[in-house]
mmCIF file of N, CA and C in Angstrom:
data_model
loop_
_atom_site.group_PDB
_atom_site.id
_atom_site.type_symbol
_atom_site.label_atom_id
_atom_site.label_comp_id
_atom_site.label_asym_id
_atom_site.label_seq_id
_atom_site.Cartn_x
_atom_site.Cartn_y
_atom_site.Cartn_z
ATOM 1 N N UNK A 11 90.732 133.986 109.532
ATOM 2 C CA UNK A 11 91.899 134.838 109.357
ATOM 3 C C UNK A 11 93.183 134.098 109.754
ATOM 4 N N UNK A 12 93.330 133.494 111.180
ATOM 5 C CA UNK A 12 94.641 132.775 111.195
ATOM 6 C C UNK A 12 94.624 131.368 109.929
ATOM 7 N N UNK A 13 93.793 130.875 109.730
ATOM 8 C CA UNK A 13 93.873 130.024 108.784
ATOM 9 C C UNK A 13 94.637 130.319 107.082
ATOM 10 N N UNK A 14 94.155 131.669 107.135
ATOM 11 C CA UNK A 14 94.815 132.309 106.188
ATOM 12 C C UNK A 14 96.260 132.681 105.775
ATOM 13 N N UNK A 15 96.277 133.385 107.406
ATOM 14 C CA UNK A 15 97.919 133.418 108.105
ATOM 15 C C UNK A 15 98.621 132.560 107.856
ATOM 16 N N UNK A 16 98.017 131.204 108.261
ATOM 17 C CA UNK A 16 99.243 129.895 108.515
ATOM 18 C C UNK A 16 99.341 129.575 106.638
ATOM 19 N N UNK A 17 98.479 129.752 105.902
ATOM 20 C CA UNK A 17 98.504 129.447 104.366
ATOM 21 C C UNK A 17 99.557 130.299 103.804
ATOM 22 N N UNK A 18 99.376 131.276 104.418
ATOM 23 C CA UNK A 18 100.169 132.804 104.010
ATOM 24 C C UNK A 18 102.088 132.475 104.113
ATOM 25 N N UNK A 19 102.074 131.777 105.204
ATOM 26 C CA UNK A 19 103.198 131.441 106.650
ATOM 27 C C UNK A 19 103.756 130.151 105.479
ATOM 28 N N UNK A 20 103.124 129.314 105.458
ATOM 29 C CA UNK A 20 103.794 127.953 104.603
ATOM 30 C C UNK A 20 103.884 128.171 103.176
ATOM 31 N N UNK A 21 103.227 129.325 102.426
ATOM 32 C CA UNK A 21 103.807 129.476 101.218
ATOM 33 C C UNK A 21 104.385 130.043 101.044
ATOM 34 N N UNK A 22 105.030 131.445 102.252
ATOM 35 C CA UNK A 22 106.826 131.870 102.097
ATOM 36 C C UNK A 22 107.220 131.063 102.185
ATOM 37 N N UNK A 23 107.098 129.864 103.189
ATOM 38 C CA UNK A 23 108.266 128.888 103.429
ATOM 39 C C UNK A 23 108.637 128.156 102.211
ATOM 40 N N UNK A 24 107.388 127.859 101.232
ATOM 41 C CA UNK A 24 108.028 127.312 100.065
ATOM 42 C C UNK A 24 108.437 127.780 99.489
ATOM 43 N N UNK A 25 107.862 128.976 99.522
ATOM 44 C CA UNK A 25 108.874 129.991 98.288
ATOM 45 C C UNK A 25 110.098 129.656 98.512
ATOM 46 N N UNK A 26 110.176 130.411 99.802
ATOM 47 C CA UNK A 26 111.968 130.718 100.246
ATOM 48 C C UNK A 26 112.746 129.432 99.829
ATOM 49 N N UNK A 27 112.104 128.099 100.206
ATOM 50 C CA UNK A 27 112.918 127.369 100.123
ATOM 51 C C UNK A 27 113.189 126.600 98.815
ATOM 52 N N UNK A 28 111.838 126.997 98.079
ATOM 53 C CA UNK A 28 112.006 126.679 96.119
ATOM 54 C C UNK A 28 113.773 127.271 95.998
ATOM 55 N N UNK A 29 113.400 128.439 96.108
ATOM 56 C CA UNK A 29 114.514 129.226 95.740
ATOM 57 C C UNK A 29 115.699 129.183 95.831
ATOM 58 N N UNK A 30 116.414 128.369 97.284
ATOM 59 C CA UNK A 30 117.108 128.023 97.955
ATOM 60 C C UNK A 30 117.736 126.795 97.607
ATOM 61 N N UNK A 31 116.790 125.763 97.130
ATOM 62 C CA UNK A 31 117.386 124.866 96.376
ATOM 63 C C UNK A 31 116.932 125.358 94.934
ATOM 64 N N UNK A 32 116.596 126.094 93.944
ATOM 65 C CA UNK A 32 116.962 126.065 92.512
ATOM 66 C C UNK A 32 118.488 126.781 92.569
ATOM 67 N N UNK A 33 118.814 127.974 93.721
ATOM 68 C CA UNK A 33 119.977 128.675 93.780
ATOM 69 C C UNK A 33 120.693 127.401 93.652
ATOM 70 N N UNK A 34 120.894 126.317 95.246
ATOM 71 C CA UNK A 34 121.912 125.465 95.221
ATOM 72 C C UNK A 34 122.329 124.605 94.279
ATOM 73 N N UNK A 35 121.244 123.924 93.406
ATOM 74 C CA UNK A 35 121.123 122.956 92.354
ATOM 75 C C UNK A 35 122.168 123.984 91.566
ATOM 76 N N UNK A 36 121.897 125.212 90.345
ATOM 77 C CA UNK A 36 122.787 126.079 90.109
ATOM 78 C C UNK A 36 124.051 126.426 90.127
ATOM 79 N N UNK A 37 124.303 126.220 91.506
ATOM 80 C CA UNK A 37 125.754 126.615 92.154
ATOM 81 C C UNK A 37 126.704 125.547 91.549
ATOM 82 N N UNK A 38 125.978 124.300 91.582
ATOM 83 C CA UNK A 38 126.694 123.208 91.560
ATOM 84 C C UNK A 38 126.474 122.775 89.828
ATOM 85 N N UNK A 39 125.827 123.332 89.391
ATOM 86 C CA UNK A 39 126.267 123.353 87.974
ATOM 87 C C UNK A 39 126.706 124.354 86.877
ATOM 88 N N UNK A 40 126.876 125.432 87.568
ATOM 89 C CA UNK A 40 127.914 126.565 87.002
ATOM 90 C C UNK A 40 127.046 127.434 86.720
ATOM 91 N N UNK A 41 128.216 128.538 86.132
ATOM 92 C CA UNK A 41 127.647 129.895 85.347
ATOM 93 C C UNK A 41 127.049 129.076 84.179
ATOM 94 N N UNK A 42 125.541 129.451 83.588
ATOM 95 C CA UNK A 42 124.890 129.194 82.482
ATOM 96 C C UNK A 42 125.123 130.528 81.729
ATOM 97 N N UNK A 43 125.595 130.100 80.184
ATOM 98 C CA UNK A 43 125.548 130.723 79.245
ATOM 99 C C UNK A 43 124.611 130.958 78.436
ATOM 100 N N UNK A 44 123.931 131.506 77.883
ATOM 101 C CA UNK A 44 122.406 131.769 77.461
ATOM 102 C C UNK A 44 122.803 131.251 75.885
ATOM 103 N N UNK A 45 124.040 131.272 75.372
ATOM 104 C CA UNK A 45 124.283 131.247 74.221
ATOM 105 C C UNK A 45 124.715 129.576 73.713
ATOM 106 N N UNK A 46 124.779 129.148 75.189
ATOM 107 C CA UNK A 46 125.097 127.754 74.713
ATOM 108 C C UNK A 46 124.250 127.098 76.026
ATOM 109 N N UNK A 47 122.764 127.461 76.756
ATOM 110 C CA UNK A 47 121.826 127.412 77.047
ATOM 111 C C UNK A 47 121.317 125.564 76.951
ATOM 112 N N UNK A 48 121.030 125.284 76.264
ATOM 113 C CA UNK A 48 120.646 123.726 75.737
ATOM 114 C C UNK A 48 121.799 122.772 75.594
ATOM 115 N N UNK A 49 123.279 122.781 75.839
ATOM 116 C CA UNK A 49 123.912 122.460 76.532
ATOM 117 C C UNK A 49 123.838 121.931 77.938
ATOM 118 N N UNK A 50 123.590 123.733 78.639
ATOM 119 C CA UNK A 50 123.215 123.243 80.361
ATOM 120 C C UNK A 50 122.145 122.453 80.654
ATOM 121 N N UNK A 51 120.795 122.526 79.439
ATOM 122 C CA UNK A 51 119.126 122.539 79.941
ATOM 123 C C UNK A 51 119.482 120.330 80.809
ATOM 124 N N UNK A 52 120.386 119.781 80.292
ATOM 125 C CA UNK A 52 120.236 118.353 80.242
ATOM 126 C C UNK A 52 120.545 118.407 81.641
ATOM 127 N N UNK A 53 121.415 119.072 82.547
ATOM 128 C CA UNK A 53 122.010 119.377 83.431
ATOM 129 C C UNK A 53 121.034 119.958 84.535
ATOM 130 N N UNK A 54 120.755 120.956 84.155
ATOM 131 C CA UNK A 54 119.394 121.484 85.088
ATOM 132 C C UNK A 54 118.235 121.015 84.846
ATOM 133 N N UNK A 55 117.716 120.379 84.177
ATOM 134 C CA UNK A 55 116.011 119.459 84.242
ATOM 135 C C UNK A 55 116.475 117.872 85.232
ATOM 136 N N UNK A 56 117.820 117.466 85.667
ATOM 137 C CA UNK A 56 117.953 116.585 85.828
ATOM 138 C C UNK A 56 118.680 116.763 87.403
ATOM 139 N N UNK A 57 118.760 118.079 87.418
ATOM 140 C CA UNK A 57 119.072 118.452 89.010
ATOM 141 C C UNK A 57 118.537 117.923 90.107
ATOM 142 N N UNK A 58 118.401 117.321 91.187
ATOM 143 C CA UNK A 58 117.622 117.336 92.333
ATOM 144 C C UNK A 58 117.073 118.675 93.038
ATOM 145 N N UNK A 59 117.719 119.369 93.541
ATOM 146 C CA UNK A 59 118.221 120.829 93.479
ATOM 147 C C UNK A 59 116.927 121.279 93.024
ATOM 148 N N UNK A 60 117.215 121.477 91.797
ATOM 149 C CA UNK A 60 116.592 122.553 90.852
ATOM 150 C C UNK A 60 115.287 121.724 90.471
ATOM 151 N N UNK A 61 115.046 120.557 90.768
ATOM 152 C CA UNK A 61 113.666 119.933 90.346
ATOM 153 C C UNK A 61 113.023 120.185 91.516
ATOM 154 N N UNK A 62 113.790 119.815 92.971
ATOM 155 C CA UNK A 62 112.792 119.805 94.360
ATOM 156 C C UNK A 62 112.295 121.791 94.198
ATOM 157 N N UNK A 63 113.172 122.414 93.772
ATOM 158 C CA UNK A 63 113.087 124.104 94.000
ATOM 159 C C UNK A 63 111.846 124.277 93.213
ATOM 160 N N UNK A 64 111.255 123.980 91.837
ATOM 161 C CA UNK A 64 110.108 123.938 91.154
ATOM 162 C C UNK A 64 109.519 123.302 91.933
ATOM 163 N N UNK A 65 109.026 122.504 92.365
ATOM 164 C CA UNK A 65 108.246 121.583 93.069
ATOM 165 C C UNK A 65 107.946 122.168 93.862
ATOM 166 N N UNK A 66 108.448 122.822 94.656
ATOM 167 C CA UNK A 66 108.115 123.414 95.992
ATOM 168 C C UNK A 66 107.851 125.451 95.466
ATOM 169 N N UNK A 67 107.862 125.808 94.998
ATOM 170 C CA UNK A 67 107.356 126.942 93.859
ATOM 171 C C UNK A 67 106.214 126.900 93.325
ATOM 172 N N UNK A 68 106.052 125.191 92.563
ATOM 173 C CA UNK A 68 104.898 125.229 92.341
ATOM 174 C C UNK A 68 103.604 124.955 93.047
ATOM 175 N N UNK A 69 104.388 124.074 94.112
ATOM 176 C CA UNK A 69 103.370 124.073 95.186
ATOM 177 C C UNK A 69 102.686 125.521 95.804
ATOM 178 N N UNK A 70 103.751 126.311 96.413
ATOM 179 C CA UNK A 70 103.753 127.734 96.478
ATOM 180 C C UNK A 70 102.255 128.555 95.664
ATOM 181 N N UNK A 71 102.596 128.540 94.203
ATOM 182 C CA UNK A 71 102.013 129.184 93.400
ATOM 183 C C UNK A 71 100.753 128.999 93.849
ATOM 184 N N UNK A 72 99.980 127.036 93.828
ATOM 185 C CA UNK A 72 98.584 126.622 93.629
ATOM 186 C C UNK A 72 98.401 127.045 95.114
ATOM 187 N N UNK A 73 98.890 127.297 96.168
ATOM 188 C CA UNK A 73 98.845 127.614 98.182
ATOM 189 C C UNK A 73 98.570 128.826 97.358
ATOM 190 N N UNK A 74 98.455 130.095 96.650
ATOM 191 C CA UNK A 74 98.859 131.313 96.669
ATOM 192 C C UNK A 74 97.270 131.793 95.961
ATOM 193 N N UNK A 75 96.809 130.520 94.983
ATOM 194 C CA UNK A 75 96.007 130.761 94.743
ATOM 195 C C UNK A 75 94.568 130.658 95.205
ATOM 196 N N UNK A 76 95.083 129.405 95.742
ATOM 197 C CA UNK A 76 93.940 129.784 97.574
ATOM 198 C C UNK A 76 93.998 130.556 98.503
ATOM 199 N N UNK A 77 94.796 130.966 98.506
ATOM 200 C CA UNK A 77 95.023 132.461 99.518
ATOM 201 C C UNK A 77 94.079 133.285 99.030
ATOM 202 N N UNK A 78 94.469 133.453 97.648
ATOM 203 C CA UNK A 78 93.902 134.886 97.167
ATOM 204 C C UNK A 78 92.116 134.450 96.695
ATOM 205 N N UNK A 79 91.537 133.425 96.656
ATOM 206 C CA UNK A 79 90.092 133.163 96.827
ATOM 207 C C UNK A 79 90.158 133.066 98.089
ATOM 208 N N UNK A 80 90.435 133.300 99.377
ATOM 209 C CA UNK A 80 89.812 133.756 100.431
ATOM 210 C C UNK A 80 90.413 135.063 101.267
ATOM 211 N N UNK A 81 91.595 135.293 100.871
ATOM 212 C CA UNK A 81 91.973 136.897 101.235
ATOM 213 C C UNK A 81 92.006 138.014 100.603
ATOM 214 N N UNK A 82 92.043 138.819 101.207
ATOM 215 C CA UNK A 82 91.642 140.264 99.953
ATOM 216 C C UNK A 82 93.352 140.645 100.146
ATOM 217 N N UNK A 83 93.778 140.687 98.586
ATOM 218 C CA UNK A 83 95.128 140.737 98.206
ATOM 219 C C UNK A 83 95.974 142.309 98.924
ATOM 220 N N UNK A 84 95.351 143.041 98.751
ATOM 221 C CA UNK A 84 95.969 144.005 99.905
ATOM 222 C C UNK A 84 96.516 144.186 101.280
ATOM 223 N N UNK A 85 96.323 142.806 101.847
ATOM 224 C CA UNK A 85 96.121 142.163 103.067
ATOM 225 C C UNK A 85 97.088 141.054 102.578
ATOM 226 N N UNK A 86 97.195 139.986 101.906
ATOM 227 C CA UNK A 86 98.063 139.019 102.006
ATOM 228 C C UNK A 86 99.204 139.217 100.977
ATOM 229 N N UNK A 87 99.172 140.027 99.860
ATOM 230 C CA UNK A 87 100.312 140.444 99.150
ATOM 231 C C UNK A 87 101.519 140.863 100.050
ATOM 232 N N UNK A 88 101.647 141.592 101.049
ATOM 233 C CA UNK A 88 102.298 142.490 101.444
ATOM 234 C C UNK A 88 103.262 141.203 102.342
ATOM 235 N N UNK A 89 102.598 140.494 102.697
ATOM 236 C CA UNK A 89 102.914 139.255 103.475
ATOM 237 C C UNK A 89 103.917 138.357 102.787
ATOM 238 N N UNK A 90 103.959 138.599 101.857
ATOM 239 C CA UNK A 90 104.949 137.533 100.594
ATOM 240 C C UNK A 90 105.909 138.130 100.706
ATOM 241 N N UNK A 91 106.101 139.011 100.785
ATOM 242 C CA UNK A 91 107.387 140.079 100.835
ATOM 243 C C UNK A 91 108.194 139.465 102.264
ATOM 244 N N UNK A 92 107.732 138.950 102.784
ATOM 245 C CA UNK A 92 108.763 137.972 104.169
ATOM 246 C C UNK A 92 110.083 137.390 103.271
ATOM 247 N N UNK A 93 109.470 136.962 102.060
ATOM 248 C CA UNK A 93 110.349 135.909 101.457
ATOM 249 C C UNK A 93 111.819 136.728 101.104
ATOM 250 N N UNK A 94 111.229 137.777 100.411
ATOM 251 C CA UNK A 94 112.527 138.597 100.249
ATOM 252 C C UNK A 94 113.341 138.554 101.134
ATOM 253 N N UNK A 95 112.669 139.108 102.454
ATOM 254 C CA UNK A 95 113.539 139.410 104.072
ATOM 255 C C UNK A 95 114.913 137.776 104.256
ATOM 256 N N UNK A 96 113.913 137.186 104.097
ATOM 257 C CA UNK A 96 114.288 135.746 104.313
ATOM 258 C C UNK A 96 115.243 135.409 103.480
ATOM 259 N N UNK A 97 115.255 135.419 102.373
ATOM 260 C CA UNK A 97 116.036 135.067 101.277
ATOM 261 C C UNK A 97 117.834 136.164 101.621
ATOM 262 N N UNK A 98 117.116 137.594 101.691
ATOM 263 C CA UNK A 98 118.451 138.087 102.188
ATOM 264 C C UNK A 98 118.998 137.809 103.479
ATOM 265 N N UNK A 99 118.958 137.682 104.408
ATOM 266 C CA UNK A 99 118.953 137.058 106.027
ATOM 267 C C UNK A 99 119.590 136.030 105.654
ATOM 268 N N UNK A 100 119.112 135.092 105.018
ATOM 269 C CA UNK A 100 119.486 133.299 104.773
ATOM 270 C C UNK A 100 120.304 133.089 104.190
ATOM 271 N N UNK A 101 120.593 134.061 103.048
ATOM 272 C CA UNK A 101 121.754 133.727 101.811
ATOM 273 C C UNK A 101 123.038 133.831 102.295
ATOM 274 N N UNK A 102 123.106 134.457 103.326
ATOM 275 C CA UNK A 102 124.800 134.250 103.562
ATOM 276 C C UNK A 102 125.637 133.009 104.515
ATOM 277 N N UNK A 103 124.200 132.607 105.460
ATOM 278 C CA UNK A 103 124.314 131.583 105.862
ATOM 279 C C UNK A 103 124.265 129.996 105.117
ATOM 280 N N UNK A 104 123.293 130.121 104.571
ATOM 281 C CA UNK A 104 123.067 128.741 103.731
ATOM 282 C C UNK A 104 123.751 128.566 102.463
ATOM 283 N N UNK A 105 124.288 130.321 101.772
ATOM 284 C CA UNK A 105 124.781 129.658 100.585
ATOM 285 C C UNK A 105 126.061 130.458 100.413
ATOM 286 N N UNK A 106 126.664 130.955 101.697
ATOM 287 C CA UNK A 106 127.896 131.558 101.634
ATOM 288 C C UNK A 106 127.769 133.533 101.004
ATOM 289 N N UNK A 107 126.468 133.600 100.166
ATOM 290 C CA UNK A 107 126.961 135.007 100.142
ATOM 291 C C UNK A 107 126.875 136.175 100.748
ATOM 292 N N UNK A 108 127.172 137.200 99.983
ATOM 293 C CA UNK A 108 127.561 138.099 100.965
ATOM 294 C C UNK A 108 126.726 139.517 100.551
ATOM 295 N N UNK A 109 126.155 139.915 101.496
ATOM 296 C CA UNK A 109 124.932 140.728 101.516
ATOM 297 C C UNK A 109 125.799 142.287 102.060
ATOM 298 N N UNK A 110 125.075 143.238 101.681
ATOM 299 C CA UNK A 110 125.584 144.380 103.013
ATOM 300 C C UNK A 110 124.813 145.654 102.481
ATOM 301 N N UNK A 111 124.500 146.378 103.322
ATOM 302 C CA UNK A 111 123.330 147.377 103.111
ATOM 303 C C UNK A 111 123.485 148.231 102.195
#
């Protein structure tokens, strides 16, 4: 069970922090337009940012799927939900915005 925990524990952390850098990578390359989309794509596949944020997501994902062959998902689902907490908590510090209830 703590083994599970700590699996549980390091794949919010990647989450949160995928996220954290695909946000920052983003920031620093603007509002994307969906309509002129393949424009930006040369820009964001070539991000640091936004490549380490997949990377660490996808790491996430394959941690998530070992979780769930040894935890019963009712039990470790609920646990992912940290990331949310985290993500709102963190965002105003790390990326300036601004949160409020």
């Amino acid at each position: 069970m703590i083994k599970n925990l700590l699996l549980i524990i390091f794949t919010v952390f990647l989450n949160t922090s995928g996220q954290f850098m695909m946000k920052a990578g983003i920031n620093r390359i603007g509002k994307i337009d969906l309509s002129r989309f393949l424009e930006f794509l040369p820009r964001v596949v070539t991000s640091g940012f936004v490549l380490g944020g997949f990377v660490a997501y996808a790491f996430s994902a394959v941690l998530w799927i070992v979780i769930l062959s040894r935890a019963e998902l009712s039990w470790a689902f609920p646990m992912v939900s940290l990331s949310y907490v985290l993500i709102a908590l963190l965002s105003p510090y790390l990326l300036g915005e601004t949160f409020s209830l």
